[in-house]
PDB file of C-alpha atoms in Angstrom:
ATOM      1  CA  MET A  92      58.153 155.998  85.150  1.00  0.00           C
ATOM      2  CA  ASN A  93      55.690 153.475  86.585  1.00  0.00           C
ATOM      3  CA  ASN A  94      56.753 150.914  83.979  1.00  0.00           C
ATOM      4  CA  SER A  95      60.413 151.410  84.950  1.00  0.00           C
ATOM      5  CA  VAL A  96      59.671 150.911  88.644  1.00  0.00           C
ATOM      6  CA  GLY A  97      57.535 147.894  87.890  1.00  0.00           C
ATOM      7  CA  ASN A  98      60.219 146.297  85.721  1.00  0.00           C
ATOM      8  CA  THR A  99      62.828 146.907  88.394  1.00  0.00           C
ATOM      9  CA  ALA A 100      60.579 145.377  91.037  1.00  0.00           C
ATOM     10  CA  ARG A 101      59.964 142.329  88.857  1.00  0.00           C
ATOM     11  CA  LEU A 102      63.704 141.893  88.240  1.00  0.00           C
ATOM     12  CA  ILE A 103      64.474 142.202  91.961  1.00  0.00           C
ATOM     13  CA  GLY A 104      61.702 139.731  92.750  1.00  0.00           C
ATOM     14  CA  ALA A 105      62.968 137.276  90.159  1.00  0.00           C
ATOM     15  CA  GLY A 106      66.504 137.608  91.488  1.00  0.00           C
ATOM     16  CA  LEU A 107      65.384 136.993  95.073  1.00  0.00           C
ATOM     17  CA  ARG A 108      63.341 133.952  94.011  1.00  0.00           C
ATOM     18  CA  ALA A 109      66.322 132.571  92.088  1.00  0.00           C
ATOM     19  CA  LEU A 110      68.549 133.213  95.115  1.00  0.00           C
ATOM     20  CA  LEU A 111      66.103 131.363  97.383  1.00  0.00           C
ATOM     21  CA  VAL A 112      65.721 128.408  95.029  1.00  0.00           C
ATOM     22  CA  LEU A 113      69.460 128.064  94.381  1.00  0.00           C
ATOM     23  CA  THR A 114      70.197 128.412  98.108  1.00  0.00           C
ATOM     24  CA  ILE A 115      67.814 125.555  98.884  1.00  0.00           C
ATOM     25  CA  ILE A 116      69.131 123.381  96.025  1.00  0.00           C
ATOM     26  CA  CYS A 117      72.867 124.076  96.367  1.00  0.00           C
ATOM     27  CA  GLY A 118      73.031 124.796 100.075  1.00  0.00           C
ATOM     28  CA  VAL A 119      70.586 122.226 101.461  1.00  0.00           C
ATOM     29  CA  ILE A 120      69.387 119.545  99.045  1.00  0.00           C
ATOM     30  CA  TYR A 121      72.693 118.903  97.225  1.00  0.00           C
ATOM     31  CA  PRO A 122      74.892 118.672 100.388  1.00  0.00           C
ATOM     32  CA  LEU A 123      72.318 116.391 102.065  1.00  0.00           C
ATOM     33  CA  ALA A 124      72.131 114.182  98.966  1.00  0.00           C
ATOM     34  CA  VAL A 125      75.928 113.907  98.631  1.00  0.00           C
ATOM     35  CA  THR A 126      76.344 113.254 102.357  1.00  0.00           C
ATOM     36  CA  GLY A 127      73.583 110.635 102.301  1.00  0.00           C
ATOM     37  CA  ILE A 128      75.083 108.809  99.302  1.00  0.00           C
ATOM     38  CA  ALA A 129      78.572 108.950 100.851  1.00  0.00           C
ATOM     39  CA  GLN A 130      77.327 107.577 104.173  1.00  0.00           C
ATOM     40  CA  ALA A 131      75.303 104.841 102.492  1.00  0.00           C
ATOM     41  CA  LEU A 132      77.856 103.663  99.921  1.00  0.00           C
ATOM     42  CA  PHE A 133      81.221 104.771 101.326  1.00  0.00           C
ATOM     43  CA  ASN A 134      80.627 104.988 105.068  1.00  0.00           C
ATOM     44  CA  ASP A 135      84.203 104.186 106.108  1.00  0.00           C
ATOM     45  CA  ASN A 136      85.807 106.636 103.679  1.00  0.00           C
ATOM     46  CA  ALA A 137      83.276 109.377 104.422  1.00  0.00           C
ATOM     47  CA  ASN A 138      84.089 109.202 108.131  1.00  0.00           C
ATOM     48  CA  GLY A 139      87.837 109.569 107.715  1.00  0.00           C
ATOM     49  CA  SER A 140      88.845 105.903 107.276  1.00  0.00           C
ATOM     50  CA  GLU A 141      88.858 105.421 111.036  1.00  0.00           C
ATOM     51  CA  LEU A 142      90.676 102.392 112.375  1.00  0.00           C
ATOM     52  CA  LYS A 143      89.400 100.619 115.499  1.00  0.00           C
ATOM     53  CA  ASP A 144      91.042  98.107 117.797  1.00  0.00           C
ATOM     54  CA  LYS A 145      89.486  94.886 119.083  1.00  0.00           C
ATOM     55  CA  SER A 146      87.659  96.827 121.786  1.00  0.00           C
ATOM     56  CA  GLY A 147      86.001  99.081 119.221  1.00  0.00           C
ATOM     57  CA  ASN A 148      88.021 102.150 120.197  1.00  0.00           C
ATOM     58  CA  VAL A 149      89.150 104.447 117.399  1.00  0.00           C
ATOM     59  CA  VAL A 150      92.975 104.456 117.321  1.00  0.00           C
ATOM     60  CA  GLY A 151      93.469 106.719 114.335  1.00  0.00           C
ATOM     61  CA  SER A 152      92.968 107.028 110.601  1.00  0.00           C
ATOM     62  CA  SER A 153      94.477 104.602 108.120  1.00  0.00           C
ATOM     63  CA  LEU A 154      95.234 107.630 105.912  1.00  0.00           C
ATOM     64  CA  ILE A 155      97.521 109.450 108.359  1.00  0.00           C
ATOM     65  CA  GLY A 156     100.815 108.142 109.696  1.00  0.00           C
ATOM     66  CA  GLN A 157     101.585 108.092 113.408  1.00  0.00           C
ATOM     67  CA  ARG A 158     104.827 108.051 115.357  1.00  0.00           C
ATOM     68  CA  TYR A 159     105.542 105.383 117.953  1.00  0.00           C
ATOM     69  CA  ASP A 160     107.897 107.011 120.446  1.00  0.00           C
ATOM     70  CA  LEU A 161     108.790 106.535 124.083  1.00  0.00           C
ATOM     71  CA  PRO A 162     107.400 109.158 126.494  1.00  0.00           C
ATOM     72  CA  LYS A 163     109.660 112.173 126.925  1.00  0.00           C
ATOM     73  CA  GLN A 164     111.606 112.424 130.174  1.00  0.00           C
ATOM     74  CA  ASN A 165     110.648 116.102 130.247  1.00  0.00           C
ATOM     75  CA  PRO A 166     107.375 116.730 128.354  1.00  0.00           C
ATOM     76  CA  ASP A 167     107.936 120.501 128.518  1.00  0.00           C
ATOM     77  CA  ASP A 168     111.343 120.324 126.832  1.00  0.00           C
ATOM     78  CA  ALA A 169     110.757 121.074 123.158  1.00  0.00           C
ATOM     79  CA  THR A 170     114.413 120.381 122.321  1.00  0.00           C
ATOM     80  CA  GLU A 171     114.408 116.814 123.697  1.00  0.00           C
ATOM     81  CA  ALA A 172     114.641 114.436 120.765  1.00  0.00           C
ATOM     82  CA  ALA A 173     111.958 111.769 120.471  1.00  0.00           C
ATOM     83  CA  LYS A 174     113.175 108.189 120.821  1.00  0.00           C
ATOM     84  CA  PRO A 175     111.350 105.393 118.978  1.00  0.00           C
ATOM     85  CA  ASP A 176     109.557 102.730 120.996  1.00  0.00           C
ATOM     86  CA  LEU A 177     111.174  99.631 119.537  1.00  0.00           C
ATOM     87  CA  LYS A 178     108.261  97.373 120.493  1.00  0.00           C
ATOM     88  CA  TRP A 179     106.359  98.713 117.511  1.00  0.00           C
ATOM     89  CA  PHE A 180     106.871  98.839 113.765  1.00  0.00           C
ATOM     90  CA  GLN A 181     108.233 102.265 112.922  1.00  0.00           C
ATOM     91  CA  PRO A 182     106.897 104.466 110.106  1.00  0.00           C
ATOM     92  CA  ARG A 183     108.854 106.579 107.669  1.00  0.00           C
ATOM     93  CA  PRO A 184     110.795 109.541 109.082  1.00  0.00           C
ATOM     94  CA  SER A 185     108.786 112.747 109.381  1.00  0.00           C
ATOM     95  CA  ASN A 186     111.525 115.294 108.722  1.00  0.00           C
ATOM     96  CA  GLY A 187     109.072 117.511 106.836  1.00  0.00           C
ATOM     97  CA  LEU A 188     106.999 118.169 109.942  1.00  0.00           C
ATOM     98  CA  GLY A 189     107.416 121.519 111.623  1.00  0.00           C
ATOM     99  CA  SER A 190     105.988 123.348 114.612  1.00  0.00           C
ATOM    100  CA  ASN A 191     103.649 126.310 114.517  1.00  0.00           C
ATOM    101  CA  SER A 192     105.638 129.485 115.128  1.00  0.00           C
ATOM    102  CA  VAL A 193     103.050 131.951 113.786  1.00  0.00           C
ATOM    103  CA  ASN A 194     100.408 131.673 116.497  1.00  0.00           C
ATOM    104  CA  THR A 195     101.937 130.154 119.603  1.00  0.00           C
ATOM    105  CA  GLN A 196      98.560 129.985 121.354  1.00  0.00           C
ATOM    106  CA  TYR A 197      98.012 126.732 119.476  1.00  0.00           C
ATOM    107  CA  SER A 198     100.319 123.721 119.704  1.00  0.00           C
ATOM    108  CA  LEU A 199     100.130 122.587 116.092  1.00  0.00           C
ATOM    109  CA  ILE A 200     102.247 120.289 113.955  1.00  0.00           C
ATOM    110  CA  LEU A 201     102.582 121.434 110.354  1.00  0.00           C
ATOM    111  CA  SER A 202     102.992 118.856 107.621  1.00  0.00           C
ATOM    112  CA  GLY A 203     105.118 119.272 104.528  1.00  0.00           C
ATOM    113  CA  ALA A 204     108.259 118.232 102.703  1.00  0.00           C
ATOM    114  CA  THR A 205     111.827 119.159 103.602  1.00  0.00           C
ATOM    115  CA  ASN A 206     112.105 120.950 100.225  1.00  0.00           C
ATOM    116  CA  ARG A 207     115.755 119.899  99.983  1.00  0.00           C
ATOM    117  CA  ALA A 208     117.311 118.629  96.793  1.00  0.00           C
ATOM    118  CA  GLY A 209     118.310 114.987  96.536  1.00  0.00           C
ATOM    119  CA  ASP A 210     121.998 115.933  96.573  1.00  0.00           C
ATOM    120  CA  ASN A 211     121.676 118.450  99.419  1.00  0.00           C
ATOM    121  CA  GLY A 212     124.838 117.986 101.480  1.00  0.00           C
ATOM    122  CA  ALA A 213     126.350 115.427  99.096  1.00  0.00           C
ATOM    123  CA  VAL A 214     130.131 115.121  98.951  1.00  0.00           C
ATOM    124  CA  ASN A 215     131.401 114.389  95.433  1.00  0.00           C
ATOM    125  CA  GLY A 216     127.888 113.281  94.461  1.00  0.00           C
ATOM    126  CA  HIS A 217     127.454 110.858  97.381  1.00  0.00           C
ATOM    127  CA  CYS A 218     125.869 111.043 100.821  1.00  0.00           C
ATOM    128  CA  THR A 219     128.654 110.348 103.314  1.00  0.00           C
ATOM    129  CA  LYS A 220     129.369 110.918 106.992  1.00  0.00           C
ATOM    130  CA  ASP A 221     131.166 114.113 105.940  1.00  0.00           C
ATOM    131  CA  ALA A 222     127.863 115.722 104.932  1.00  0.00           C
ATOM    132  CA  GLU A 223     127.204 119.080 106.552  1.00  0.00           C
ATOM    133  CA  GLU A 224     124.942 118.905 109.596  1.00  0.00           C
ATOM    134  CA  GLY A 225     121.317 119.775 108.858  1.00  0.00           C
ATOM    135  CA  THR A 226     121.460 118.764 105.203  1.00  0.00           C
ATOM    136  CA  LEU A 227     119.367 115.996 103.658  1.00  0.00           C
ATOM    137  CA  CYS A 228     122.407 113.766 103.246  1.00  0.00           C
ATOM    138  CA  ALA A 229     123.308 114.153 106.921  1.00  0.00           C
ATOM    139  CA  GLN A 230     119.750 113.182 107.876  1.00  0.00           C
ATOM    140  CA  VAL A 231     119.804 110.154 105.576  1.00  0.00           C
ATOM    141  CA  VAL A 232     123.170 108.927 106.872  1.00  0.00           C
ATOM    142  CA  ALA A 233     122.070 109.336 110.508  1.00  0.00           C
ATOM    143  CA  ALA A 234     118.723 107.638 109.808  1.00  0.00           C
ATOM    144  CA  LYS A 235     120.434 104.674 108.120  1.00  0.00           C
ATOM    145  CA  GLU A 236     122.808 104.207 111.063  1.00  0.00           C
ATOM    146  CA  ALA A 237     119.844 104.293 113.458  1.00  0.00           C
ATOM    147  CA  VAL A 238     117.867 101.767 111.394  1.00  0.00           C
ATOM    148  CA  VAL A 239     120.822  99.362 111.322  1.00  0.00           C
ATOM    149  CA  ALA A 240     121.477  99.739 115.059  1.00  0.00           C
ATOM    150  CA  ASP A 241     117.830  99.549 116.158  1.00  0.00           C
ATOM    151  CA  ASN A 242     116.879  96.554 114.041  1.00  0.00           C
ATOM    152  CA  SER A 243     119.940  94.364 114.527  1.00  0.00           C
ATOM    153  CA  THR A 244     119.388  91.644 117.133  1.00  0.00           C
ATOM    154  CA  ALA A 245     121.500  88.869 118.627  1.00  0.00           C
ATOM    155  CA  GLY A 246     120.597  86.524 115.802  1.00  0.00           C
ATOM    156  CA  TYR A 247     119.976  88.980 112.990  1.00  0.00           C
ATOM    157  CA  THR A 248     122.237  91.697 111.635  1.00  0.00           C
ATOM    158  CA  VAL A 249     120.928  94.406 109.337  1.00  0.00           C
ATOM    159  CA  LYS A 250     123.288  95.330 106.519  1.00  0.00           C
ATOM    160  CA  PRO A 251     123.415  98.997 105.449  1.00  0.00           C
ATOM    161  CA  GLN A 252     122.783  98.019 101.825  1.00  0.00           C
ATOM    162  CA  ASP A 253     119.549  96.293 102.867  1.00  0.00           C
ATOM    163  CA  VAL A 254     117.996  99.488 104.261  1.00  0.00           C
ATOM    164  CA  PRO A 255     115.274 100.657 101.822  1.00  0.00           C
ATOM    165  CA  ALA A 256     114.888 104.292 100.806  1.00  0.00           C
ATOM    166  CA  ASP A 257     111.602 104.798 102.658  1.00  0.00           C
ATOM    167  CA  ALA A 258     113.304 103.897 105.947  1.00  0.00           C
ATOM    168  CA  VAL A 259     115.533 106.980 105.769  1.00  0.00           C
ATOM    169  CA  THR A 260     113.489 109.544 103.826  1.00  0.00           C
ATOM    170  CA  SER A 261     110.199 111.251 104.614  1.00  0.00           C
ATOM    171  CA  SER A 262     107.270 111.547 102.236  1.00  0.00           C
ATOM    172  CA  GLY A 263     106.110 114.793 100.657  1.00  0.00           C
ATOM    173  CA  SER A 264     103.614 115.393 103.474  1.00  0.00           C
ATOM    174  CA  GLY A 265     105.584 113.756 106.275  1.00  0.00           C
ATOM    175  CA  LEU A 266     102.379 111.865 107.133  1.00  0.00           C
ATOM    176  CA  ASP A 267     102.655 108.798 104.892  1.00  0.00           C
ATOM    177  CA  PRO A 268     100.764 105.967 106.667  1.00  0.00           C
ATOM    178  CA  ASN A 269     102.513 103.234 104.674  1.00  0.00           C
ATOM    179  CA  ILE A 270     105.960 101.690 104.466  1.00  0.00           C
ATOM    180  CA  SER A 271     107.388  99.277 101.935  1.00  0.00           C
ATOM    181  CA  PRO A 272     107.191  95.511 102.589  1.00  0.00           C
ATOM    182  CA  GLU A 273     111.009  95.541 102.609  1.00  0.00           C
ATOM    183  CA  TYR A 274     111.131  98.015 105.489  1.00  0.00           C
ATOM    184  CA  ALA A 275     108.456  96.081 107.390  1.00  0.00           C
ATOM    185  CA  LYS A 276     110.367  92.800 106.960  1.00  0.00           C
ATOM    186  CA  LEU A 277     113.574  94.454 108.109  1.00  0.00           C
ATOM    187  CA  GLN A 278     111.870  95.238 111.445  1.00  0.00           C
ATOM    188  CA  ILE A 279     110.424  91.742 112.057  1.00  0.00           C
ATOM    189  CA  HIS A 280     113.267  90.328 114.184  1.00  0.00           C
ATOM    190  CA  ARG A 281     113.452  93.411 116.401  1.00  0.00           C
ATOM    191  CA  VAL A 282     109.673  93.514 116.955  1.00  0.00           C
ATOM    192  CA  ALA A 283     109.583  89.771 117.703  1.00  0.00           C
ATOM    193  CA  GLU A 284     112.413  90.086 120.213  1.00  0.00           C
ATOM    194  CA  GLN A 285     110.974  93.164 121.951  1.00  0.00           C
ATOM    195  CA  ASN A 286     107.537  91.552 122.313  1.00  0.00           C
ATOM    196  CA  GLN A 287     108.803  88.030 123.070  1.00  0.00           C
ATOM    197  CA  LEU A 288     107.047  86.622 120.013  1.00  0.00           C
ATOM    198  CA  ASP A 289     108.123  84.013 117.515  1.00  0.00           C
ATOM    199  CA  VAL A 290     109.640  85.476 114.351  1.00  0.00           C
ATOM    200  CA  LYS A 291     107.267  83.390 112.216  1.00  0.00           C
ATOM    201  CA  GLN A 292     104.267  84.944 113.980  1.00  0.00           C
ATOM    202  CA  VAL A 293     105.435  88.467 113.236  1.00  0.00           C
ATOM    203  CA  ASP A 294     106.418  87.525 109.687  1.00  0.00           C
ATOM    204  CA  LYS A 295     102.887  86.222 109.070  1.00  0.00           C
ATOM    205  CA  LEU A 296     101.475  89.413 110.550  1.00  0.00           C
ATOM    206  CA  VAL A 297     103.434  91.483 108.025  1.00  0.00           C
ATOM    207  CA  ALA A 298     102.394  89.211 105.164  1.00  0.00           C
ATOM    208  CA  ASP A 299      98.721  89.473 106.171  1.00  0.00           C
ATOM    209  CA  HIS A 300      98.905  93.279 106.176  1.00  0.00           C
ATOM    210  CA  THR A 301     100.806  93.714 102.929  1.00  0.00           C
ATOM    211  CA  THR A 302      98.692  95.305 100.199  1.00  0.00           C
ATOM    212  CA  GLY A 303      99.607  94.855  96.539  1.00  0.00           C
ATOM    213  CA  ARG A 304      99.459  97.407  93.748  1.00  0.00           C
ATOM    214  CA  THR A 305      96.066  99.024  93.216  1.00  0.00           C
ATOM    215  CA  LEU A 306      94.285  97.223  90.352  1.00  0.00           C
ATOM    216  CA  GLY A 307      97.478  95.233  89.934  1.00  0.00           C
ATOM    217  CA  PHE A 308      99.525  97.996  88.286  1.00  0.00           C
ATOM    218  CA  MET A 309      99.133 101.325  90.116  1.00  0.00           C
ATOM    219  CA  GLY A 310     101.479 102.325  92.923  1.00  0.00           C
ATOM    220  CA  GLU A 311     103.731 100.019  94.892  1.00  0.00           C
ATOM    221  CA  PRO A 312     103.121  97.200  97.410  1.00  0.00           C
ATOM    222  CA  ARG A 313     102.727  98.710 100.869  1.00  0.00           C
ATOM    223  CA  VAL A 314     102.108  98.004 104.535  1.00  0.00           C
ATOM    224  CA  ASN A 315      99.919 100.302 106.628  1.00  0.00           C
ATOM    225  CA  VAL A 316     101.836 100.850 109.867  1.00  0.00           C
ATOM    226  CA  LEU A 317      98.825 101.744 112.026  1.00  0.00           C
ATOM    227  CA  GLU A 318      96.893  98.671 110.888  1.00  0.00           C
ATOM    228  CA  LEU A 319      99.968  96.495 111.438  1.00  0.00           C
ATOM    229  CA  ASN A 320     100.648  97.826 114.948  1.00  0.00           C
ATOM    230  CA  THR A 321      96.977  97.494 115.892  1.00  0.00           C
ATOM    231  CA  ALA A 322      97.120  93.839 114.873  1.00  0.00           C
ATOM    232  CA  LEU A 323     100.435  93.448 116.736  1.00  0.00           C
ATOM    233  CA  LYS A 324      98.862  94.840 119.903  1.00  0.00           C
ATOM    234  CA  ALA A 325      96.018  92.350 119.600  1.00  0.00           C
ATOM    235  CA  LEU A 326      98.521  89.525 119.067  1.00  0.00           C
ATOM    236  CA  THR A 327     100.547  90.425 122.161  1.00  0.00           C
ATOM    237  CA  LYS A 328      97.388  90.432 124.279  1.00  0.00           C
ATOM    238  CA  SER A 329      96.055  87.122 122.961  1.00  0.00           C
TER     239      SER A 329
END
């Protein structure tokens, strides 16, 4: 009987010691070591890839896309459609974003895809103006018309066939921070006109903020919209 109690006590003691040691190693030492290494070697990435302006103020994260819209006429009107501020380079559409309807105490924006098929709303296999309202094709057609209208200036006309796919479709998350170089170049004349800048200045700005494929073969060339607009803001103030 005494041996059984003693063995049980030893097992409980060993278990408690193992719990204490593993708690210290896994719950204290390991997290501190990983955090320390991350801060020392990858400080920018570990802190959310924050992007700062010339004044040193954090303007956002280079990993998360932002919208550049005009202020609403009625901030309390949830049905009022946002209108893009044409002074800035515009990101991809964010049709996958939704509002929080589960807990209305919090004003949250939910990210995600539209989950619509590529031919959703297509008429005879093509996206046309006859597409049913609310379908993906209707959104694409409306977005293309807006891109052509918004980016055409007195001396530059955007052709519908020149509008790239990322200008009229949202990403899987709806938060893609990048656009294609083609979409950025399509916006150059409008941005130059709205900010009273020379087209060559804005063109150089886009070229300077165009990133090639990772390691030369992974992904596609891209332009980070937040980084580009931060540089544009600095240019307009210089």
